[in-house]
CSV table of C-alpha atoms in Angstrom, one decimal:
chain,number,residue,atom,x,y,z
E,83,UNK,CA,-20.2,31.9,-2.8
E,84,UNK,CA,-22.1,28.7,-2.0
E,85,UNK,CA,-22.0,27.1,1.4
E,86,UNK,CA,-20.2,23.8,1.6
E,87,UNK,CA,-21.1,20.9,4.0
E,88,UNK,CA,-18.5,18.1,4.3
E,89,UNK,CA,-19.5,14.5,4.0
E,90,UNK,CA,-17.3,11.3,4.1
E,91,UNK,CA,-17.8,10.4,0.4
E,92,UNK,CA,-18.4,13.8,-1.0
E,93,UNK,CA,-19.6,17.3,-0.2
E,94,UNK,CA,-22.9,19.0,-0.2
E,95,UNK,CA,-23.2,22.5,-1.8
E,96,UNK,CA,-26.2,24.7,-1.1
E,97,UNK,CA,-26.6,28.0,-2.8
E,98,UNK,CA,-28.2,30.8,-0.9
E,99,UNK,CA,-30.6,33.2,-2.7
E,100,UNK,CA,-31.9,35.9,-0.5
E,101,UNK,CA,-32.5,34.6,3.0
E,102,UNK,CA,-33.2,31.0,1.9
E,103,UNK,CA,-31.3,28.1,0.4
E,104,UNK,CA,-33.1,27.7,-2.9
E,105,UNK,CA,-31.0,25.0,-4.5
E,106,UNK,CA,-28.7,22.2,-3.4
E,107,UNK,CA,-26.5,19.5,-4.9
E,108,UNK,CA,-24.7,16.6,-3.4
E,109,UNK,CA,-21.4,15.9,-5.0
E,110,UNK,CA,-19.7,12.5,-4.8
E,111,UNK,CA,-16.0,13.5,-5.2
E,112,UNK,CA,-15.2,10.0,-6.6
E,113,UNK,CA,-17.4,10.8,-9.6
E,114,UNK,CA,-15.5,13.9,-10.7
E,115,UNK,CA,-12.0,13.3,-9.4
E,116,UNK,CA,-9.6,10.3,-9.5
E,117,UNK,CA,-8.9,8.8,-6.1
E,118,UNK,CA,-5.2,9.4,-6.6
E,119,UNK,CA,-5.7,13.1,-7.5
E,120,UNK,CA,-3.8,15.5,-5.4
E,121,UNK,CA,-6.8,17.8,-5.5
E,122,UNK,CA,-9.0,15.2,-3.8
E,123,UNK,CA,-6.5,14.8,-1.0
E,124,UNK,CA,-6.1,18.6,-0.5
E,125,UNK,CA,-9.9,19.0,-0.2
E,126,UNK,CA,-10.5,16.1,2.1
E,127,UNK,CA,-7.7,17.2,4.4
E,128,UNK,CA,-8.9,20.8,4.4
E,129,UNK,CA,-12.5,19.8,5.1
E,130,UNK,CA,-11.5,17.6,8.0
E,131,UNK,CA,-9.2,20.2,9.6
E,132,UNK,CA,-11.5,23.2,9.0
E,133,UNK,CA,-15.1,22.1,9.2
E,134,UNK,CA,-15.2,19.4,11.9
E,135,UNK,CA,-18.8,18.7,10.9
E,136,UNK,CA,-20.0,22.4,11.2
E,137,UNK,CA,-21.2,24.7,8.5
E,138,UNK,CA,-18.6,27.1,7.1
E,139,UNK,CA,-17.9,29.1,4.0
E,140,UNK,CA,-15.0,28.4,1.8
E,141,UNK,CA,-12.0,30.6,2.4
E,142,UNK,CA,-9.5,30.1,-0.5
E,143,UNK,CA,-6.7,32.1,1.1
E,144,UNK,CA,-3.7,29.8,1.3
E,145,UNK,CA,-5.0,27.4,-1.3
E,146,UNK,CA,-2.6,26.5,-4.1
E,147,UNK,CA,-3.4,27.0,-7.8
E,148,UNK,CA,-4.6,23.4,-8.3
E,149,UNK,CA,-7.1,23.6,-5.4
E,150,UNK,CA,-8.4,27.0,-6.6
E,151,UNK,CA,-8.9,25.6,-10.1
E,152,UNK,CA,-11.0,22.8,-8.6
E,153,UNK,CA,-13.1,25.3,-6.6
E,154,UNK,CA,-13.8,27.1,-9.9
E,155,UNK,CA,-14.7,23.7,-11.4
E,156,UNK,CA,-16.9,23.0,-8.4
E,157,UNK,CA,-18.9,26.2,-9.1
E,158,UNK,CA,-19.2,25.2,-12.8
E,159,UNK,CA,-20.6,21.9,-11.7
E,160,UNK,CA,-23.1,23.7,-9.5
E,161,UNK,CA,-24.2,26.2,-12.2
E,162,UNK,CA,-24.2,23.4,-14.8
E,163,UNK,CA,-26.3,21.2,-12.5
E,164,UNK,CA,-24.5,17.9,-12.9
E,165,UNK,CA,-26.6,16.5,-10.1
E,166,UNK,CA,-29.2,19.0,-8.9
E,167,UNK,CA,-31.5,18.0,-6.1
E,168,UNK,CA,-34.4,19.6,-4.4
E,169,UNK,CA,-35.0,20.1,-0.7
E,170,UNK,CA,-36.8,16.8,-0.4
E,171,UNK,CA,-34.0,14.9,-2.0
E,172,UNK,CA,-31.5,16.6,0.3
E,173,UNK,CA,-33.5,15.4,3.3
E,174,UNK,CA,-33.5,11.9,1.8
E,175,UNK,CA,-29.7,11.9,1.8
E,176,UNK,CA,-29.7,12.8,5.5
E,177,UNK,CA,-32.2,10.0,6.1
E,178,UNK,CA,-30.1,7.5,4.2
E,179,UNK,CA,-27.1,8.4,6.4
E,180,UNK,CA,-29.1,7.9,9.5
E,181,UNK,CA,-30.2,4.4,8.6
E,182,UNK,CA,-26.8,3.4,7.3
E,183,UNK,CA,-25.3,4.5,10.6
E,184,UNK,CA,-27.8,2.1,12.2
E,185,UNK,CA,-26.6,-0.7,9.9
E,186,UNK,CA,-23.0,0.0,10.9
E,187,UNK,CA,-23.8,-0.2,14.6
E,188,UNK,CA,-25.6,-3.5,14.0
E,189,UNK,CA,-22.6,-4.8,12.1
E,190,UNK,CA,-20.3,-4.0,15.0
E,191,UNK,CA,-22.1,-6.6,17.1
E,192,UNK,CA,-20.6,-9.3,15.0
E,193,UNK,CA,-17.0,-8.3,15.8
E,194,UNK,CA,-14.7,-11.3,16.8
E,195,UNK,CA,-17.2,-13.8,15.4
E,196,UNK,CA,-17.6,-13.3,11.7
E,197,UNK,CA,-14.0,-13.5,10.4
E,198,UNK,CA,-13.0,-14.2,7.7
E,199,UNK,CA,-16.4,-12.9,6.6
E,200,UNK,CA,-17.1,-9.1,6.9
E,201,UNK,CA,-19.2,-7.5,9.6
E,202,UNK,CA,-22.5,-6.6,8.1
E,203,UNK,CA,-25.7,-5.0,9.4
E,204,UNK,CA,-29.0,-4.5,7.6
E,205,UNK,CA,-32.1,-2.3,8.2
E,206,UNK,CA,-35.4,-2.6,6.4
E,207,UNK,CA,-37.3,0.7,6.3
E,208,UNK,CA,-40.7,1.8,4.8
E,209,UNK,CA,-41.4,5.5,5.0
E,210,UNK,CA,-39.7,6.5,8.2
E,211,UNK,CA,-40.5,3.3,10.1
E,212,UNK,CA,-38.0,0.5,10.7
E,213,UNK,CA,-39.6,-2.8,9.9
E,214,UNK,CA,-36.7,-5.1,10.8
E,215,UNK,CA,-33.0,-5.2,11.5
E,216,UNK,CA,-30.4,-7.9,11.4
E,217,UNK,CA,-26.6,-8.5,11.5
E,218,UNK,CA,-24.2,-11.3,10.6
E,219,UNK,CA,-23.7,-13.0,14.0
E,220,UNK,CA,-21.1,-15.6,13.2
E,221,UNK,CA,-19.2,-17.1,10.3
E,222,UNK,CA,-21.4,-19.7,8.6
E,223,UNK,CA,-24.7,-18.3,9.9
E,224,UNK,CA,-27.3,-16.4,7.8
E,225,UNK,CA,-26.2,-13.0,6.5
E,226,UNK,CA,-27.5,-9.7,7.8
E,227,UNK,CA,-29.9,-9.1,4.9
E,228,UNK,CA,-31.4,-12.6,5.3
E,229,UNK,CA,-32.0,-12.1,9.0
E,230,UNK,CA,-33.7,-8.7,8.5
E,231,UNK,CA,-35.9,-9.8,5.5
E,232,UNK,CA,-37.1,-13.0,7.1
E,233,UNK,CA,-38.0,-11.0,10.2
E,234,UNK,CA,-40.3,-8.6,8.4
E,235,UNK,CA,-41.7,-11.2,6.0
E,236,UNK,CA,-44.2,-9.9,3.4
E,237,UNK,CA,-44.0,-6.3,4.9
E,238,UNK,CA,-40.7,-5.9,3.0
E,239,UNK,CA,-42.6,-5.3,-0.3
E,240,UNK,CA,-41.8,-1.8,-1.5
E,241,UNK,CA,-39.4,-1.1,1.3
E,242,UNK,CA,-35.8,0.2,1.3
E,243,UNK,CA,-33.0,-2.0,2.5
E,244,UNK,CA,-30.0,-0.3,4.1
E,245,UNK,CA,-26.8,-2.4,4.3
E,246,UNK,CA,-23.1,-1.4,4.9
E,247,UNK,CA,-21.7,-3.8,2.3
E,248,UNK,CA,-22.9,-4.9,-1.2
E,249,UNK,CA,-25.2,-8.0,-0.9
E,250,UNK,CA,-23.6,-11.2,-2.0
E,251,UNK,CA,-24.7,-13.0,-5.2
E,252,UNK,CA,-22.9,-16.3,-4.9
E,253,UNK,CA,-23.3,-19.6,-3.1
E,254,UNK,CA,-21.0,-20.1,-0.1
E,255,UNK,CA,-21.8,-21.3,3.3
E,256,UNK,CA,-25.3,-19.7,2.7
E,257,UNK,CA,-27.4,-18.9,-0.5
E,258,UNK,CA,-27.1,-15.5,-2.3
E,259,UNK,CA,-28.6,-12.6,-0.4
E,260,UNK,CA,-29.6,-11.0,-3.8
E,261,UNK,CA,-32.1,-13.7,-4.5
E,262,UNK,CA,-34.0,-13.2,-1.3
E,263,UNK,CA,-33.9,-9.4,-1.8
E,264,UNK,CA,-35.5,-9.8,-5.2
E,265,UNK,CA,-38.0,-12.3,-3.9
E,266,UNK,CA,-39.0,-9.9,-1.1
E,267,UNK,CA,-39.8,-7.2,-3.7
E,268,UNK,CA,-37.5,-4.6,-2.1
E,269,UNK,CA,-37.9,-1.4,-4.0
E,270,UNK,CA,-34.5,0.3,-3.2
E,271,UNK,CA,-31.2,-0.8,-1.7
E,272,UNK,CA,-28.7,1.6,-0.2
E,273,UNK,CA,-25.3,0.2,0.6
E,274,UNK,CA,-22.1,1.9,1.8
E,275,UNK,CA,-19.4,0.0,-0.1
E,276,UNK,CA,-18.8,-2.4,-2.9
E,277,UNK,CA,-17.7,-5.8,-1.8
E,278,UNK,CA,-14.1,-6.3,-3.1
E,279,UNK,CA,-14.6,-10.1,-3.1
E,280,UNK,CA,-14.0,-11.2,-6.7
E,281,UNK,CA,-17.1,-13.4,-6.5
E,282,UNK,CA,-19.2,-10.3,-5.7
E,283,UNK,CA,-17.5,-7.1,-6.7
E,284,UNK,CA,-20.3,-5.2,-8.4
E,285,UNK,CA,-22.1,-8.4,-9.5
E,286,UNK,CA,-24.5,-8.2,-6.6
E,287,UNK,CA,-25.4,-4.6,-7.5
E,288,UNK,CA,-25.7,-5.5,-11.1
E,289,UNK,CA,-28.1,-8.4,-10.4
E,290,UNK,CA,-30.4,-6.2,-8.3
E,291,UNK,CA,-30.5,-3.4,-10.9
E,292,UNK,CA,-31.3,-5.9,-13.6
E,293,UNK,CA,-34.2,-7.0,-11.5
E,294,UNK,CA,-35.5,-3.4,-11.5
E,295,UNK,CA,-34.3,-2.5,-7.9
E,296,UNK,CA,-32.9,1.0,-7.5
E,297,UNK,CA,-29.4,0.7,-5.9
E,298,UNK,CA,-27.4,3.6,-4.4
E,299,UNK,CA,-23.8,3.2,-3.3
E,300,UNK,CA,-21.3,5.3,-1.3
E,301,UNK,CA,-23.2,6.6,1.8
E,302,UNK,CA,-20.7,6.6,4.7
E,303,UNK,CA,-18.3,4.6,2.6
E,304,UNK,CA,-15.2,5.5,4.6
E,305,UNK,CA,-16.8,4.3,7.9
E,306,UNK,CA,-17.8,1.1,6.2
E,307,UNK,CA,-14.3,0.4,4.9
E,308,UNK,CA,-12.7,1.2,8.3
E,309,UNK,CA,-15.1,-1.2,10.0
E,310,UNK,CA,-14.1,-4.1,7.7
E,311,UNK,CA,-10.5,-3.0,7.1
E,312,UNK,CA,-9.2,-6.5,7.8
E,313,UNK,CA,-11.6,-8.1,5.4
E,314,UNK,CA,-10.9,-5.6,2.6
E,315,UNK,CA,-7.1,-6.4,2.9
E,316,UNK,CA,-7.6,-10.2,3.3
E,317,UNK,CA,-10.1,-10.7,0.4
E,318,UNK,CA,-8.0,-8.7,-2.1
E,319,UNK,CA,-4.5,-10.0,-1.2
E,320,UNK,CA,-5.2,-13.3,0.6
E,321,UNK,CA,-2.9,-12.0,3.3
E,322,UNK,CA,-3.9,-10.9,6.9
E,323,UNK,CA,-4.3,-7.3,7.9
E,324,UNK,CA,-1.2,-6.7,10.1
E,325,UNK,CA,-1.4,-4.6,13.2
E,326,UNK,CA,1.8,-3.6,15.1
E,327,UNK,CA,1.3,-3.1,18.8
E,328,UNK,CA,4.1,-1.0,20.3
E,329,UNK,CA,4.6,0.4,23.8
E,330,UNK,CA,7.5,2.8,24.5
E,331,UNK,CA,8.7,5.3,27.0
E,332,UNK,CA,9.2,9.0,26.5
E,333,UNK,CA,12.9,8.4,25.7
E,334,UNK,CA,12.1,5.8,23.0
E,335,UNK,CA,12.8,2.6,24.9
E,336,UNK,CA,10.7,-0.6,25.1
E,337,UNK,CA,8.1,-0.9,27.8
E,338,UNK,CA,5.9,-3.8,28.9
E,339,UNK,CA,2.4,-4.1,27.5
E,340,UNK,CA,-0.2,-4.3,30.3
E,341,UNK,CA,-3.5,-4.5,28.3
E,342,UNK,CA,-4.3,-8.1,27.3
E,343,UNK,CA,-3.8,-8.8,23.6
E,344,UNK,CA,-7.3,-10.5,23.5
E,345,UNK,CA,-8.8,-7.0,23.9
E,346,UNK,CA,-7.8,-6.3,20.3
E,347,UNK,CA,-9.9,-7.9,17.6
E,348,UNK,CA,-7.6,-10.1,15.5
E,349,UNK,CA,-7.7,-13.7,14.3
E,350,UNK,CA,-4.2,-14.4,15.5
E,351,UNK,CA,-1.4,-13.0,17.7
E,352,UNK,CA,2.2,-13.3,16.9
E,353,UNK,CA,4.5,-13.1,20.0
E,354,UNK,CA,8.2,-12.4,19.6
E,355,UNK,CA,9.7,-14.6,22.3
E,356,UNK,CA,12.6,-12.2,22.7
E,357,UNK,CA,10.2,-10.1,24.8
E,358,UNK,CA,8.0,-13.0,26.1
E,359,UNK,CA,11.1,-14.5,27.8
E,360,UNK,CA,12.2,-11.1,29.1
E,361,UNK,CA,11.2,-10.5,32.7
E,362,UNK,CA,10.8,-6.7,32.3
E,363,UNK,CA,8.9,-6.9,29.0
E,364,UNK,CA,6.9,-10.1,29.2
E,365,UNK,CA,3.2,-9.4,28.1
E,366,UNK,CA,2.0,-12.9,29.3
E,367,UNK,CA,0.1,-13.3,32.5
E,368,UNK,CA,1.9,-14.7,35.5
E,369,UNK,CA,1.0,-17.7,37.6
E,370,UNK,CA,-1.7,-20.2,36.5
E,371,UNK,CA,-4.2,-17.7,35.1
E,372,UNK,CA,-5.8,-18.6,31.8
E,373,UNK,CA,-5.4,-16.4,28.8
E,374,UNK,CA,-9.1,-16.1,28.1
E,375,UNK,CA,-8.8,-15.9,24.3
E,376,UNK,CA,-11.9,-16.8,22.3
E,377,UNK,CA,-11.0,-16.5,18.6
E,378,UNK,CA,-7.3,-15.9,18.7
E,379,UNK,CA,-4.6,-18.4,17.5
E,380,UNK,CA,-1.2,-17.9,19.1
E,381,UNK,CA,1.9,-17.8,16.9
E,382,UNK,CA,5.2,-18.0,18.7
E,383,UNK,CA,8.3,-16.9,16.9
E,384,UNK,CA,12.0,-16.9,17.9
E,385,UNK,CA,14.8,-19.3,18.1
E,386,UNK,CA,14.1,-22.9,19.1
E,387,UNK,CA,15.8,-22.3,22.5
E,388,UNK,CA,13.4,-19.5,23.2
E,389,UNK,CA,10.4,-21.5,22.0
E,390,UNK,CA,11.3,-24.5,24.1
E,391,UNK,CA,11.6,-22.4,27.2
E,392,UNK,CA,8.3,-20.6,26.6
E,393,UNK,CA,6.4,-23.8,25.8
E,394,UNK,CA,7.1,-25.1,29.3
E,395,UNK,CA,5.2,-22.1,30.7
E,396,UNK,CA,2.4,-22.0,28.1
E,397,UNK,CA,1.3,-25.7,28.0
E,398,UNK,CA,-0.6,-25.5,31.3
E,399,UNK,CA,-2.1,-22.1,30.5
E,400,UNK,CA,-3.2,-21.9,26.9
E,401,UNK,CA,-6.3,-23.8,25.9
E,402,UNK,CA,-5.9,-23.4,22.2
E,403,UNK,CA,-3.6,-24.7,19.4
E,404,UNK,CA,-0.3,-23.0,19.3
E,405,UNK,CA,1.6,-22.4,16.0
E,406,UNK,CA,5.4,-22.4,16.2
E,407,UNK,CA,7.3,-20.1,13.8
E,408,UNK,CA,11.0,-20.7,14.5
E,409,UNK,CA,13.7,-18.6,12.8
E,410,UNK,CA,16.4,-21.3,13.0
E,411,UNK,CA,16.8,-25.1,12.4
E,412,UNK,CA,16.9,-27.8,15.0
E,413,UNK,CA,15.7,-31.1,13.6
E,414,UNK,CA,15.5,-32.9,17.0
E,415,UNK,CA,13.1,-30.2,18.2
E,416,UNK,CA,11.0,-30.4,15.0
E,417,UNK,CA,10.6,-34.1,15.8
E,418,UNK,CA,9.6,-33.7,19.4
E,419,UNK,CA,7.0,-31.0,18.8
E,420,UNK,CA,4.7,-32.8,16.4
E,421,UNK,CA,1.7,-31.8,18.5
E,422,UNK,CA,2.1,-28.2,17.3
E,423,UNK,CA,1.8,-26.7,13.8
E,424,UNK,CA,5.2,-25.5,12.7
E,425,UNK,CA,5.6,-22.7,10.2
E,426,UNK,CA,9.3,-21.9,9.8
E,427,UNK,CA,10.1,-18.3,9.0
E,428,UNK,CA,12.9,-18.4,6.5
E,429,UNK,CA,15.7,-15.8,6.2
E,430,UNK,CA,16.8,-13.7,3.3
E,431,UNK,CA,20.4,-13.7,2.0
E,432,UNK,CA,21.0,-10.5,4.0
E,433,UNK,CA,19.9,-12.2,7.2
E,434,UNK,CA,16.5,-10.5,7.5
E,435,UNK,CA,13.4,-12.5,8.1
E,436,UNK,CA,11.4,-13.3,5.0
E,437,UNK,CA,8.0,-12.2,6.3
E,438,UNK,CA,6.0,-12.1,3.0
E,439,UNK,CA,5.9,-15.9,2.6
E,440,UNK,CA,4.9,-16.2,6.2
E,441,UNK,CA,2.0,-13.8,5.7
E,442,UNK,CA,0.9,-15.7,2.6
E,443,UNK,CA,0.9,-18.9,4.7
E,444,UNK,CA,-1.3,-17.2,7.3
E,445,UNK,CA,-3.7,-16.2,4.5
E,446,UNK,CA,-3.9,-19.7,3.2
E,447,UNK,CA,-4.8,-20.9,6.7
E,448,UNK,CA,-7.7,-18.4,6.9
E,449,UNK,CA,-6.1,-15.8,9.2
E,450,UNK,CA,-7.5,-12.5,8.1
E,451,UNK,CA,-5.9,-10.3,10.8
E,452,UNK,CA,-2.7,-10.6,12.7
E,453,UNK,CA,-1.5,-8.7,15.8
E,454,UNK,CA,2.3,-8.4,16.2
E,455,UNK,CA,3.8,-8.0,19.7
E,456,UNK,CA,7.5,-8.1,19.8
E,457,UNK,CA,10.9,-6.5,20.2
E,458,UNK,CA,12.8,-4.1,18.0
E,459,UNK,CA,13.8,-6.9,15.6
E,460,UNK,CA,10.4,-8.1,14.5
E,461,UNK,CA,8.8,-4.7,14.6
E,462,UNK,CA,11.6,-3.2,12.5
E,463,UNK,CA,11.4,-6.1,10.0
E,464,UNK,CA,7.7,-5.5,9.4
E,465,UNK,CA,8.2,-1.8,9.0
E,466,UNK,CA,11.3,-2.1,6.8
E,467,UNK,CA,9.6,-4.6,4.5
E,468,UNK,CA,6.4,-2.3,4.4
E,469,UNK,CA,4.1,-5.1,5.6
E,470,UNK,CA,2.4,-3.3,8.4
E,471,UNK,CA,-1.1,-2.1,7.8
E,472,UNK,CA,-1.9,-0.4,11.1
E,473,UNK,CA,0.1,0.8,14.1
E,474,UNK,CA,-1.1,1.0,17.7
E,475,UNK,CA,1.6,3.0,19.5
E,476,UNK,CA,1.3,3.6,23.3
E,477,UNK,CA,3.6,6.2,24.7
E,478,UNK,CA,4.0,6.0,28.5
E,479,UNK,CA,4.9,9.0,30.7
E,480,UNK,CA,8.0,7.2,31.9
E,481,UNK,CA,11.6,7.8,31.1
E,482,UNK,CA,13.2,4.4,31.5
E,483,UNK,CA,13.9,1.2,29.6
E,484,UNK,CA,16.8,-1.0,28.5
E,485,UNK,CA,16.2,-1.6,24.8
E,486,UNK,CA,15.5,0.8,21.9
E,487,UNK,CA,12.0,0.4,20.3
E,488,UNK,CA,13.3,0.0,16.7
E,489,UNK,CA,16.4,-1.4,15.0
E,490,UNK,CA,17.8,-0.1,11.7
E,491,UNK,CA,14.8,0.9,9.5
E,492,UNK,CA,17.1,2.0,6.6
E,493,UNK,CA,15.8,5.6,6.9
E,494,UNK,CA,18.6,8.2,6.5
E,495,UNK,CA,16.6,11.3,5.6
E,496,UNK,CA,13.5,12.9,7.1
E,497,UNK,CA,11.9,12.8,3.6
E,498,UNK,CA,12.1,9.0,3.9
E,499,UNK,CA,10.3,8.9,7.3
E,500,UNK,CA,7.3,6.6,7.7
E,501,UNK,CA,4.3,8.9,8.2
E,502,UNK,CA,1.0,7.8,9.9
E,503,UNK,CA,-2.1,8.8,8.0
E,504,UNK,CA,-5.6,9.0,9.4
E,505,UNK,CA,-4.1,8.9,12.9
E,506,UNK,CA,-6.0,9.3,16.1
E,507,UNK,CA,-5.0,10.2,19.7
E,508,UNK,CA,-6.4,8.8,22.8
E,509,UNK,CA,-5.3,9.9,26.3
E,510,UNK,CA,-5.3,7.4,29.2
E,511,UNK,CA,-4.2,8.0,32.8
E,512,UNK,CA,-0.5,7.3,32.3
E,513,UNK,CA,-0.1,7.1,28.5
E,514,UNK,CA,-1.0,8.4,25.1
E,515,UNK,CA,-2.3,5.9,22.5
E,516,UNK,CA,-1.6,6.9,18.8
E,517,UNK,CA,-3.2,4.7,16.2
E,518,UNK,CA,-2.8,5.2,12.4
E,519,UNK,CA,-1.9,3.7,9.1
E,520,UNK,CA,1.7,3.9,7.8
E,521,UNK,CA,2.1,5.5,4.4
E,522,UNK,CA,5.0,3.6,2.8
């Protein structure tokens, strides 16, 4: 039986002959299995729960027939040598991961400044030596690849460029990165993920390969996509990546949110005024303190009465433009609030809020990510209409509260329950934070 090493975009299988590993292959699961295949999900889940990054042998006990068949297929791939690599090539894969991780760390430095562009980092390497690094600092400024290549100048000839996203090949705020990569005579490019932007989407890779540059894709792809999850949603749907922020007690009641919303990286924050105007749930700072937002726009939703009451408190505190999103009509208030942008949220025939047109409006205005803080009504509407992309759920150690966290979600059976995938837990002094992605 071969020894299997898990990796984010595939698995590494090394066959032991005697006391030494004589042969090794790196398998990219996407090459052999459809992303929607049940087998792919079974293996990835099993690798995550069993290996945790450590070496282990495959134990097929408890596997279903489908998964056992794949294991047999995996062994056939191994013996048939679909992609056989020697020890040196195996070490190269480990080296690629190391420098891609560096690129991801660099990309993170651009958080809260690059939207609606992605966060990108670049590392130029020759041999084992890093010649230069760069990252996209701010929307409209030079891209990561350009910063890195201009830093190392002529030394880039024959080097390898590591980048967490496919280099662009079109003119936007800046010239194409692919042109400079070709001019710099880079020998090899390793990137984590293809850019889903229709103007790029494999075209950048194609242009580099046509110029004779070797390009490899898929190293730490999952990490790269998670880093730019808002960008991937926005650029493919023209709608923002929606995060629901929920705080509840042990008995399932609403609780006030203490951490400032500005601590979460989004382009805009939507506040449901049913909780903003509630003294025991209000997330806004009291007194004359400033909000301290840098990149966030503030969207206020509720009835015009709630909005009018809230505006009296906010005008002296908020230093940014406010967008009003009323859910009812009052023409005289429309006339008296021309200083604000007004995006009315319409209602469906059944009385529910029509959130999809609202999100499309946000997308048109360049909002790539949206944080929702609200009561049971607005939270339930986003969940019921399957428009939430991520949930941040903080569970306090209290048993208290006046209002239930959610309204009617239209779920009558456990089989219809909304399940969080790829969830994580984080323990704080008085609460437990659960973050994950709803599987609708």
